[in-house]
XYZ file of C-alpha atoms in Angstrom:
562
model
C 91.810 118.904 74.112
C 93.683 116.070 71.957
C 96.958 116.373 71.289
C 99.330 114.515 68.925
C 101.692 113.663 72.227
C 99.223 112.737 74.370
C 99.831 109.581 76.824
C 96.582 108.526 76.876
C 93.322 107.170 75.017
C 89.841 106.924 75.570
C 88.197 103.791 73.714
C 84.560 103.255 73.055
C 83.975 100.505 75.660
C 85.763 102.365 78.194
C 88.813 100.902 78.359
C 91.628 103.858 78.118
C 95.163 102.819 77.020
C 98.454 105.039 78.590
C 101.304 105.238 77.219
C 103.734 105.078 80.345
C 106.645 106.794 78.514
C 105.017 109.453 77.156
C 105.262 112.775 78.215
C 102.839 113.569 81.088
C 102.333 109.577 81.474
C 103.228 109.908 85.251
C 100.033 112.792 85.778
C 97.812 111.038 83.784
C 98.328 107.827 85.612
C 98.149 109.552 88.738
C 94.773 111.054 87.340
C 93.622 107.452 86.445
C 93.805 105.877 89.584
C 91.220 108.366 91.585
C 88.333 107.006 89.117
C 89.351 103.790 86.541
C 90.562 100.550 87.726
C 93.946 99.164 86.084
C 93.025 95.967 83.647
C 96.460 95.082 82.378
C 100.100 96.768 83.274
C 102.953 95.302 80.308
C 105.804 97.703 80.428
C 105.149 100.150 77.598
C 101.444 100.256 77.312
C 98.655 100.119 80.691
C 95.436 99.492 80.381
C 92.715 100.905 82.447
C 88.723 100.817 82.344
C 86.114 103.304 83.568
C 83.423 101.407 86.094
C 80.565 102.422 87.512
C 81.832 101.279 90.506
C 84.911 102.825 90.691
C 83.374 106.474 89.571
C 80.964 105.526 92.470
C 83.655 105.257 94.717
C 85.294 108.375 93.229
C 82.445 110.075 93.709
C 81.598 109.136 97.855
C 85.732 110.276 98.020
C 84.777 113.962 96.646
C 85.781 113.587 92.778
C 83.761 115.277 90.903
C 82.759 115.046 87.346
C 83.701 118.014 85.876
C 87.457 116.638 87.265
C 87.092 113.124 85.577
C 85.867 114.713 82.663
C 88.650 117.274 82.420
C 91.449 114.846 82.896
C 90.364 112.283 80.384
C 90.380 115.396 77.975
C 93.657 116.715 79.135
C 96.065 113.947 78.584
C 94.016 112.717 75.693
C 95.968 111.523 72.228
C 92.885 111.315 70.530
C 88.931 113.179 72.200
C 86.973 110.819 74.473
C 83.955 108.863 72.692
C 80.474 110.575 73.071
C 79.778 107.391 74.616
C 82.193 106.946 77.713
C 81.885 110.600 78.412
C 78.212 110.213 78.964
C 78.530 106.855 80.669
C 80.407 109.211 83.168
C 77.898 111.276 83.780
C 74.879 108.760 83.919
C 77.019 106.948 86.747
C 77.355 110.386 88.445
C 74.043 111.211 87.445
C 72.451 107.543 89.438
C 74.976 108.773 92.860
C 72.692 110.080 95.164
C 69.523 110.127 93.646
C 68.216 107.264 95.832
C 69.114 108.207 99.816
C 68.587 106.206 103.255
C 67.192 108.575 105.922
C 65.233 108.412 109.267
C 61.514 108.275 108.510
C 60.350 112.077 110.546
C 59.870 110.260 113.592
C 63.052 108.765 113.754
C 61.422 105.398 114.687
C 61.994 104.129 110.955
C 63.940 104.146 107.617
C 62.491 105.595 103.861
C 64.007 105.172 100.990
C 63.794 108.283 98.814
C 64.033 109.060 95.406
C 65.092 112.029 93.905
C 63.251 112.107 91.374
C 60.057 110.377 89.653
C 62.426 108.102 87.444
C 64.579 106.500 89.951
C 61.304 105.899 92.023
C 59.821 103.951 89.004
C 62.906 101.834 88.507
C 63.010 101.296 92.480
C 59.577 99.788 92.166
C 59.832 97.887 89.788
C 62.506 95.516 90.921
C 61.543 92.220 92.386
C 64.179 91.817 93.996
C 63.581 94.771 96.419
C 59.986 94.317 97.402
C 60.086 92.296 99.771
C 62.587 94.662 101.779
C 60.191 97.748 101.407
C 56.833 98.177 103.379
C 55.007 100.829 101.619
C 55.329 103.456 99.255
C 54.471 107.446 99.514
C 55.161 109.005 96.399
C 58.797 108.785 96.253
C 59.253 107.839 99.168
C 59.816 104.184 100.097
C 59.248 102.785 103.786
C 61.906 100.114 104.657
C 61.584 97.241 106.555
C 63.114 97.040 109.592
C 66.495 95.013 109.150
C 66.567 95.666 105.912
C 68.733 98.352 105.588
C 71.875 96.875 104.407
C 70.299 94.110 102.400
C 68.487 97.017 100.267
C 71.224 98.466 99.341
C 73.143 95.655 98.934
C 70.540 94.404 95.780
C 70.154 98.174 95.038
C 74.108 98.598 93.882
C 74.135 95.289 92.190
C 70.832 96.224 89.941
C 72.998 99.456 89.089
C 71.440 102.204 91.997
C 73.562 102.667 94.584
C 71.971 104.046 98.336
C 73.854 107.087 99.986
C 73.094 106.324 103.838
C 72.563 109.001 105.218
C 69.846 107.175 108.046
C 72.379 108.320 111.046
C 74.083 105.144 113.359
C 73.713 103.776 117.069
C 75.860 105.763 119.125
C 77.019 102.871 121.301
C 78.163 103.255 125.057
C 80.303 106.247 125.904
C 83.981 105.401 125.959
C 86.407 108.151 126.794
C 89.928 107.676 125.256
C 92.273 109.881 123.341
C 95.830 109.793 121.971
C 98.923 109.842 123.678
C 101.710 112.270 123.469
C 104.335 110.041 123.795
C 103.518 106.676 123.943
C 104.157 103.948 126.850
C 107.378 102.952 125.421
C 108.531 106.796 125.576
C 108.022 107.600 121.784
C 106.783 110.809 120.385
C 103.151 110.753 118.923
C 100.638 112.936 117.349
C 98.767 111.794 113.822
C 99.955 112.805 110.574
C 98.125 114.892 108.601
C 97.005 113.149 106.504
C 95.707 110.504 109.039
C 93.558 113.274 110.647
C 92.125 113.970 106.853
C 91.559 109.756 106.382
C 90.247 110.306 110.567
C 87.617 113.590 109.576
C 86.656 111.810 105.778
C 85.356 109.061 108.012
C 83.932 110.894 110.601
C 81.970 113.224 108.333
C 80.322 109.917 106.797
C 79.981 107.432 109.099
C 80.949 103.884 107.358
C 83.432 103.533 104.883
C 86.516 102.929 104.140
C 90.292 104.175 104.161
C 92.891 102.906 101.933
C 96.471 103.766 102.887
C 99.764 101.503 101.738
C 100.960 99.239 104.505
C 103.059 100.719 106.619
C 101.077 104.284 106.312
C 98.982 103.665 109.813
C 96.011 102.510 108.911
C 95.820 101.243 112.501
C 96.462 104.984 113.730
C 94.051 106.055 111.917
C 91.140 103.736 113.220
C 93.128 105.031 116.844
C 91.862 108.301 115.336
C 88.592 107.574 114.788
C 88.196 106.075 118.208
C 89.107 108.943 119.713
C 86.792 111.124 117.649
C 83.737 109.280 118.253
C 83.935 107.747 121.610
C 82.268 105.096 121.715
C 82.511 101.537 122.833
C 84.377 99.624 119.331
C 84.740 96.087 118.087
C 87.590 95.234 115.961
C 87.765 92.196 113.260
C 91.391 91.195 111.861
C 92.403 87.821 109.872
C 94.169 86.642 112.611
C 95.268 85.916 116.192
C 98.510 87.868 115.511
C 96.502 90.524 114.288
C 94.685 90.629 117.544
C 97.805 90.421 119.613
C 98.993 93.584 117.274
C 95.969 95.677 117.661
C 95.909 95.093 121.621
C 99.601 96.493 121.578
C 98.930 99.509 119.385
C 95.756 100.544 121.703
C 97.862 100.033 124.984
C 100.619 101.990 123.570
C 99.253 105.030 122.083
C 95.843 105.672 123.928
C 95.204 106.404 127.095
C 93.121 103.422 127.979
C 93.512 101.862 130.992
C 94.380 97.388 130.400
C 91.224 96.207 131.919
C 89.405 98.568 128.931
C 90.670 96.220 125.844
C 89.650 92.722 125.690
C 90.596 89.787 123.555
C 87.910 87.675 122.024
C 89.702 84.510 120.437
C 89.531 80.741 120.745
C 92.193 81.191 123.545
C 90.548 83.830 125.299
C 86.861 85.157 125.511
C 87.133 88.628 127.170
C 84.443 91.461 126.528
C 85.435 94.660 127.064
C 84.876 97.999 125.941
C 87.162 97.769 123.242
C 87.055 94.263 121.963
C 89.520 92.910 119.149
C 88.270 89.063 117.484
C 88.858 87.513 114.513
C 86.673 87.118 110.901
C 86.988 83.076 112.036
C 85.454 83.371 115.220
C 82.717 84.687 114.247
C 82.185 82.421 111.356
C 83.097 79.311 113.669
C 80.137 76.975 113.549
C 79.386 74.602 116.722
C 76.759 72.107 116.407
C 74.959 73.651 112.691
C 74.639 77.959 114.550
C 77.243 80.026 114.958
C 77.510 81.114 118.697
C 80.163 83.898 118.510
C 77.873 86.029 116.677
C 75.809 87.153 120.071
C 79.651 89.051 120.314
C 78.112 91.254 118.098
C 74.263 91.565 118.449
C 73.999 92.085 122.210
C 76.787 94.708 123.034
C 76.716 98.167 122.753
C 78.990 98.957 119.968
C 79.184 102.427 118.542
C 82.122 101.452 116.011
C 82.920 98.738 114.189
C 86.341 98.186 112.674
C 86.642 96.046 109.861
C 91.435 95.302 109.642
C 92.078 94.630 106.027
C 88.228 94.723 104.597
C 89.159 93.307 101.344
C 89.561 89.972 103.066
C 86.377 90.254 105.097
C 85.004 86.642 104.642
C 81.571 85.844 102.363
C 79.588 84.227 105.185
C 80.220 87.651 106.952
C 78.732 90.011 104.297
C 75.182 88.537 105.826
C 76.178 89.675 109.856
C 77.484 93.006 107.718
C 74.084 93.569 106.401
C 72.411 93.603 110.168
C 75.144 95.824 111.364
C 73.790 99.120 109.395
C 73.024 100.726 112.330
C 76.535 101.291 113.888
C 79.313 103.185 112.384
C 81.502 100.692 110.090
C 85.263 101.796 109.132
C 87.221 99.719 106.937
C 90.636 99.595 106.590
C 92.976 98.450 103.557
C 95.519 98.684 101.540
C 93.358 97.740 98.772
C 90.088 97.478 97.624
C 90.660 95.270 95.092
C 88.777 91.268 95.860
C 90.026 88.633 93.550
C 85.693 87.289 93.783
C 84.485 90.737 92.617
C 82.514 91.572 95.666
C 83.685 95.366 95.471
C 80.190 96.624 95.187
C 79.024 94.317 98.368
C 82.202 95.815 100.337
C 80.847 99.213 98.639
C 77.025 98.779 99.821
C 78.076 96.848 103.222
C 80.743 98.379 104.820
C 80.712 102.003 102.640
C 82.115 103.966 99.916
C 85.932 104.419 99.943
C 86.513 107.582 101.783
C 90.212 108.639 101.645
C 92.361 107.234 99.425
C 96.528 108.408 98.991
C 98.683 106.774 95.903
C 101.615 104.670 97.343
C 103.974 106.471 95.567
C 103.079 109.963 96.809
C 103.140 108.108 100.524
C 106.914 107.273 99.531
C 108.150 110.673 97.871
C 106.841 112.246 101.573
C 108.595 110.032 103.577
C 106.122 108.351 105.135
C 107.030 105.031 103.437
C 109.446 103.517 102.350
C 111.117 104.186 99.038
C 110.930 100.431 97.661
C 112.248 98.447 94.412
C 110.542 95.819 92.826
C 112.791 93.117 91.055
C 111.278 89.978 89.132
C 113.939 87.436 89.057
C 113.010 85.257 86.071
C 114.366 81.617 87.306
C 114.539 78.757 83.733
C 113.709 75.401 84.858
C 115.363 71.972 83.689
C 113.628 70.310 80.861
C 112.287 67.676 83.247
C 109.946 70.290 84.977
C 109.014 72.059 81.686
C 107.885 68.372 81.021
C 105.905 67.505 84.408
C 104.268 71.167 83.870
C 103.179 70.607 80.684
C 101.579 67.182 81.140
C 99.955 68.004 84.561
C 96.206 66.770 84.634
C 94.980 70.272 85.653
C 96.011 73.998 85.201
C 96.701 73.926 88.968
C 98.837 71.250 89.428
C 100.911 72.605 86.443
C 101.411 76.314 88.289
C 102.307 74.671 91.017
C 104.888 72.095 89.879
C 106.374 75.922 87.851
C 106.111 77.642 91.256
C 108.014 75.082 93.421
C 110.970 75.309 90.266
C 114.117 74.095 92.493
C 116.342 76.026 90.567
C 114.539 78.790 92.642
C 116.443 77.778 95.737
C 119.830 78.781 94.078
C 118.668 82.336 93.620
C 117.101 82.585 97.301
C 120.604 81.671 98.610
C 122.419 83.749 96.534
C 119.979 86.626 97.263
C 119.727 86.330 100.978
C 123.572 85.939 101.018
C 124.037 89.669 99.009
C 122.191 91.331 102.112
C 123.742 90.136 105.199
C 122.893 93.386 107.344
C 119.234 93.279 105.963
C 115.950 91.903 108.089
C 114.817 89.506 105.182
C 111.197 88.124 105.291
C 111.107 84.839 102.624
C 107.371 83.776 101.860
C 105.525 81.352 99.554
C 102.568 79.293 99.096
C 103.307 75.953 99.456
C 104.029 74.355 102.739
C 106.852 72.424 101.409
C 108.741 74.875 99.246
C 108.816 77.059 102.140
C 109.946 74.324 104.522
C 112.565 73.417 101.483
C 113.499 77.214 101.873
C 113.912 77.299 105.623
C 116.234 74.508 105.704
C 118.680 75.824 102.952
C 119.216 79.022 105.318
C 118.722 77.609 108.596
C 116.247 80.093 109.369
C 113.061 79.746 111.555
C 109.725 78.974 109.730
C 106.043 80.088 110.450
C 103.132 78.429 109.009
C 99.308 77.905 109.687
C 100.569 75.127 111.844
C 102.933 77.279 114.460
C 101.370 78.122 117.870
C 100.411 81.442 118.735
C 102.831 81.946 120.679
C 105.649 80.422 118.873
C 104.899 82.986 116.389
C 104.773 85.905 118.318
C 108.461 84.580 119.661
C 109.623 84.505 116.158
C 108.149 87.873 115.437
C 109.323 89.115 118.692
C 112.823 88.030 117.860
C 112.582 88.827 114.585
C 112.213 92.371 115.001
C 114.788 92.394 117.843
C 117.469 91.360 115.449
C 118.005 88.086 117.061
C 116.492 86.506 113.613
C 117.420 88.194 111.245
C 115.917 86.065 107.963
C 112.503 84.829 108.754
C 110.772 82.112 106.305
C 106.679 82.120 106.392
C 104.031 80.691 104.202
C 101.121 82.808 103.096
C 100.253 83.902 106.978
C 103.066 86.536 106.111
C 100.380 88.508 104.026
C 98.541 90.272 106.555
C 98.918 92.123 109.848
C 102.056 91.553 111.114
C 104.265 94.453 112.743
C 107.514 93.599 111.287
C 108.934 97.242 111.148
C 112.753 96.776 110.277
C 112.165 94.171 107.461
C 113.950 95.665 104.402
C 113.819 92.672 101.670
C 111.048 90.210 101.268
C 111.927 87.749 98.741
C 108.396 85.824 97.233
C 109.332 82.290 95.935
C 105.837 81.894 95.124
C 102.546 83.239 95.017
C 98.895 82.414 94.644
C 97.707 82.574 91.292
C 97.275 85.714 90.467
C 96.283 87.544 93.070
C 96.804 91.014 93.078
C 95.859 91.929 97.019
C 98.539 89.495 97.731
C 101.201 90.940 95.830
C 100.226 94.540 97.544
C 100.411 92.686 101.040
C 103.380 91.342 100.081
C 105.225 94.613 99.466
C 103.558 96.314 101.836
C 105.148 93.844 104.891
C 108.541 96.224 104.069
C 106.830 99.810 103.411
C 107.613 100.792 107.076
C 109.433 103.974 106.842
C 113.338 103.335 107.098
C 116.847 104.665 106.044
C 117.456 102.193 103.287
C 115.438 101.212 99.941
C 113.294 98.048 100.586
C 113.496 95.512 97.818
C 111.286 93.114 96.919
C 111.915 90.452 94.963
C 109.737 87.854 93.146
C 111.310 84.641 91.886
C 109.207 83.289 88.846
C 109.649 80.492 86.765
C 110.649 81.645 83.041
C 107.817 80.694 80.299
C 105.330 79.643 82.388
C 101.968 79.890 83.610
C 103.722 81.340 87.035
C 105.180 84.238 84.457
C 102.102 84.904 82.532
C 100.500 85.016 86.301
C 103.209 87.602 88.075
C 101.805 90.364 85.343
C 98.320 90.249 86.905
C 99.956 89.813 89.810
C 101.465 93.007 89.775
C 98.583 95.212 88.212
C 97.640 97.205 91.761
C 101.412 98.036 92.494
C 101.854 99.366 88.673
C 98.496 101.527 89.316
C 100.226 102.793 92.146
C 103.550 103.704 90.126
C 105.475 100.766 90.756
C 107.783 99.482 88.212
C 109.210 96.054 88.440
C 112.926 95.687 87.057
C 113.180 92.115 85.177
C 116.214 89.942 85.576
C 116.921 86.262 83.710
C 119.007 84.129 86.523
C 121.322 82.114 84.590
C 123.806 79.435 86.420
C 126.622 80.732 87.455
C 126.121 84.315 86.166
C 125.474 87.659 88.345
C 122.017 88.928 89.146
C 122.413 92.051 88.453
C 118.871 93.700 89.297
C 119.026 91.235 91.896
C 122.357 92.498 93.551
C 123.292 88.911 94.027
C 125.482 86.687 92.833
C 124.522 82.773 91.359
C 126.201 80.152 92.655
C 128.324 77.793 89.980
């Protein structure tokens, strides 16, 4: 029902504008995020927009109309065009009309419509035909292989496939979850890991989206455990692979001889195998050899660390891997290319989903404080920005501002019993940065194992300020950092800034701060507000503070050097 103080409204092409100091602003928003995607987040006024892809998703998570429906009538200013509200219920209306199931023999895959209508449309795409081999009614047989490369063109012509064609089931693998773990901790899963652990379960591919920090790793430990079955785990990175080997050993009760490493360094196949997205994309000699890692093992589970980075060449291996179980893990599903709907159709439908900000008021993150230091830069910048040749050169040459090394000092200096992670995008403003404090630095460049020294040390105390370049972003187990300080950024990219805060969400005593340096009037400022779209969807609210010479930063809790 509209009302006069409502903190929301519903436009005609679906976009719907909140009001985030109205009264009920905080519901509503909370509301939003199950089913609309956040489009633009200035400080009085956010915009979101209604999808068919994310009511899809909304839909494979267990929202159901009838909620979406009510809630953009409940905090409504103004009632709902005719025309979104039945947009809503066409995309809910194409969900599960078109399912993936065993043909009766089990031998083979059909297609099946619904209905008569969805049938038509089905056969009369192109595009599909040649993945189909015979039709019976409204039934469609599939070719063999096929499976994910249907449903791939199915989502992107506007039907998408519920699978429901059953997986592999892989070798047997016995493991299960420690009570304490090997370094004498207490363990058990938190409840709301065992509902992201049964959500996945009860579907078989998809994916789980929990705030860094939350145990998204536990989870998949979860999931293991549940299924049994011999599991092959892709990260971004060596470190990644060194972290998940550590987690496994530590919390399950399988033996060392059970978890193998599959890397450039090492080539060890065992039941549980951990590689990287680059290995397996690694070409030698025009094939890619690493690939047989995944066709001619046993796998029951696939685990897919941080899918929203899963690589494009990989969405083709993706589409051959229907048959086993897929989980995907993230802390977001947003992709700055807009291959959602592959990640969707690939991998699976997001399956469990929690808001950061209800993580936080449980306790099971940390309570965190986002700060956007606002850093003027001398008129001979301004000038070498605005004459660059290309739109790139000209964010960078506003993103490597020097003045921003006065702020970094006098920030790191205001927490001097704080584990403080500084990161950036350019090799040598974080080099510049490294120097200033003295402080180790890890790059692309550093050796595995240099890094895993730092990281070591780093979380021993022995370092306590750590510089990095954009490696920082994903999987690495850096537990006591409390401040990350971002002197730059690429572009804007939104699943950065997420990763970003998320490197300090472990829980902890004290409020985590992050703070982002930007250059003032710029392309880098006009940048950080689509930068920081996913952590306002999430509740996040980023204080602003100018940095002027030899004045306090307040927000900052730092002082500016003369």
């Amino acid at each position: 029902m509209a009302r006069a103080d409502g903190p929301h409204i519903v436009q005609s092409d679906g976009s719907v504008l909140l009001e985030t100091h109205a009264r009920g602003a905080d519901e509503a928003r909370d509301a939003l995020a199950r089913f609309a995607e956040l489009v633009k987040s200035p400080e009085h006024v956010h915009t979101y927009r209604l999808s068919r892809l994310s009511l899809w998703n909304a839909a494979s998570a267990g929202v159901t109309e009838s909620f979406i429906l009510r809630a953009l009538d409940k905090h409504a200013k103004y009632l709902a065009p005719a025309n979104v509200l039945a947009e809503v219920r066409e995309a809910f209306g194409r969900y599960g009309r078109l399912v993936l199931e065993r043909t009766p023999d089990g031998t083979g895959l059909l297609l099946r419509a619904r209905d008569d209508f969805a049938a038509q449309h089905v056969a009369a795409l192109a595009r599909v035909q040649s993945y189909l081999a015979g039709r019976q009614g409204s039934d469609f047989l599939v070719a063999p292989l096929a499976r994910g490369t249907l449903k791939q063109v199915l989502i992107h012509a506007g039907w998408p496939v519920e699978d429901r064609a059953g997986f592999t089931e892989g070798a047997a693998l016995a493991l299960g979850a420690l009570a304490r773990t090997r370094t004498g901790r207490p363990f058990a899963l938190r409840d709301y890991q065992r509902d992201a652990v049964r959500a996945f379960v009860a579907g078989g591919h998809g994916v789980v989206v929990l705030p860094c920090g939350a145990g998204k790793t536990v989870v998949a430990l979860g999931a293991m455990a549940e299924l049994g079955t011999n599991t092959l785990i892709l990260c971004t990175g060596v470190s990644a692979v060194h972290q998940w080997v550590r987690e496994i050993r530590d919390k399950t009760d399988l033996s060392a001889d059970a978890i193998g490493e599959y890397t450039a360094a090492t080539k060890d196949v065992r039941p549980v195998t951990v590689t990287t997205y680059a290995m397996l994309v690694r070409r030698q000699g025009g094939a890619f050899p690493h690939l047989a890692l995944v066709d001619r093992n046993p796998w029951g589970l696939i685990i897919y660390d941080e899918v929203h980075m899963l690589p494009a060449p990989l969405f083709r291996v993706t589409a051959d891997l229907q048959a086993r179980r897929r989980l995907g893990l993230t802390a977001t599903l947003v992709r700055e290319d807009g291959k959602e709907a592959d990640v969707f159709s690939l991998v699976g439908p997001k399956r469990y989903d929690v808001p950061w900000r209800e993580m936080e008021s449980n306790g099971w993150v940390a309570r965190a404080r986002c700060v956007e230091v606002r850093v003027g830069a001398d008129d001979g910048a301004r000038i070498a920005a605005a004459s660059a040749e290309s739109a790139q050169e000209s964010y960078r040459i506003s993103a490597e501002n020097p003045r921003k090394m006065h702020v970094l000092r006098a920030l790191v200096d205001a927490h001097p019993h704080d584990r403080i992670l500084v990161v950036g995008q350019y090799l040598s403003q974080v080099q510049a940065a490294a120097r200033l404090l003295a402080a180790p630095l890890v790059t692309g460049e550093t050796a595995d194992a240099e890094r895993e020294r730092l990281y070591a040390a780093f979380r021993a105390g022995t370092v306590p300020v750590l510089v990095a370049s954009k490696v920082a972003n994903f999987s690495i187990d850096l537990p006591d950092a409390s401040v990350l300080i971002q002197i730059s950024g690429a572009f804007g990219s939104r699943q950065e800034e997420a990763q970003r805060l998320g490197r300090i969400l472990r829980p902890k005593e004290r409020v985590a701060t992050f703070h982002s340096l930007v250059t003032a009037e710029s392309d880098e400022q006009s940048f950080a507000l689509h930068r920081q779209m996913f952590l306002a969807e999430q509740g996040y609210r980023y204080e602003i503070e100018d940095w002027v010479p030899g004045e306090s930063l307040a927000a900052g809790d730092a002082g500016a050097p003369p």
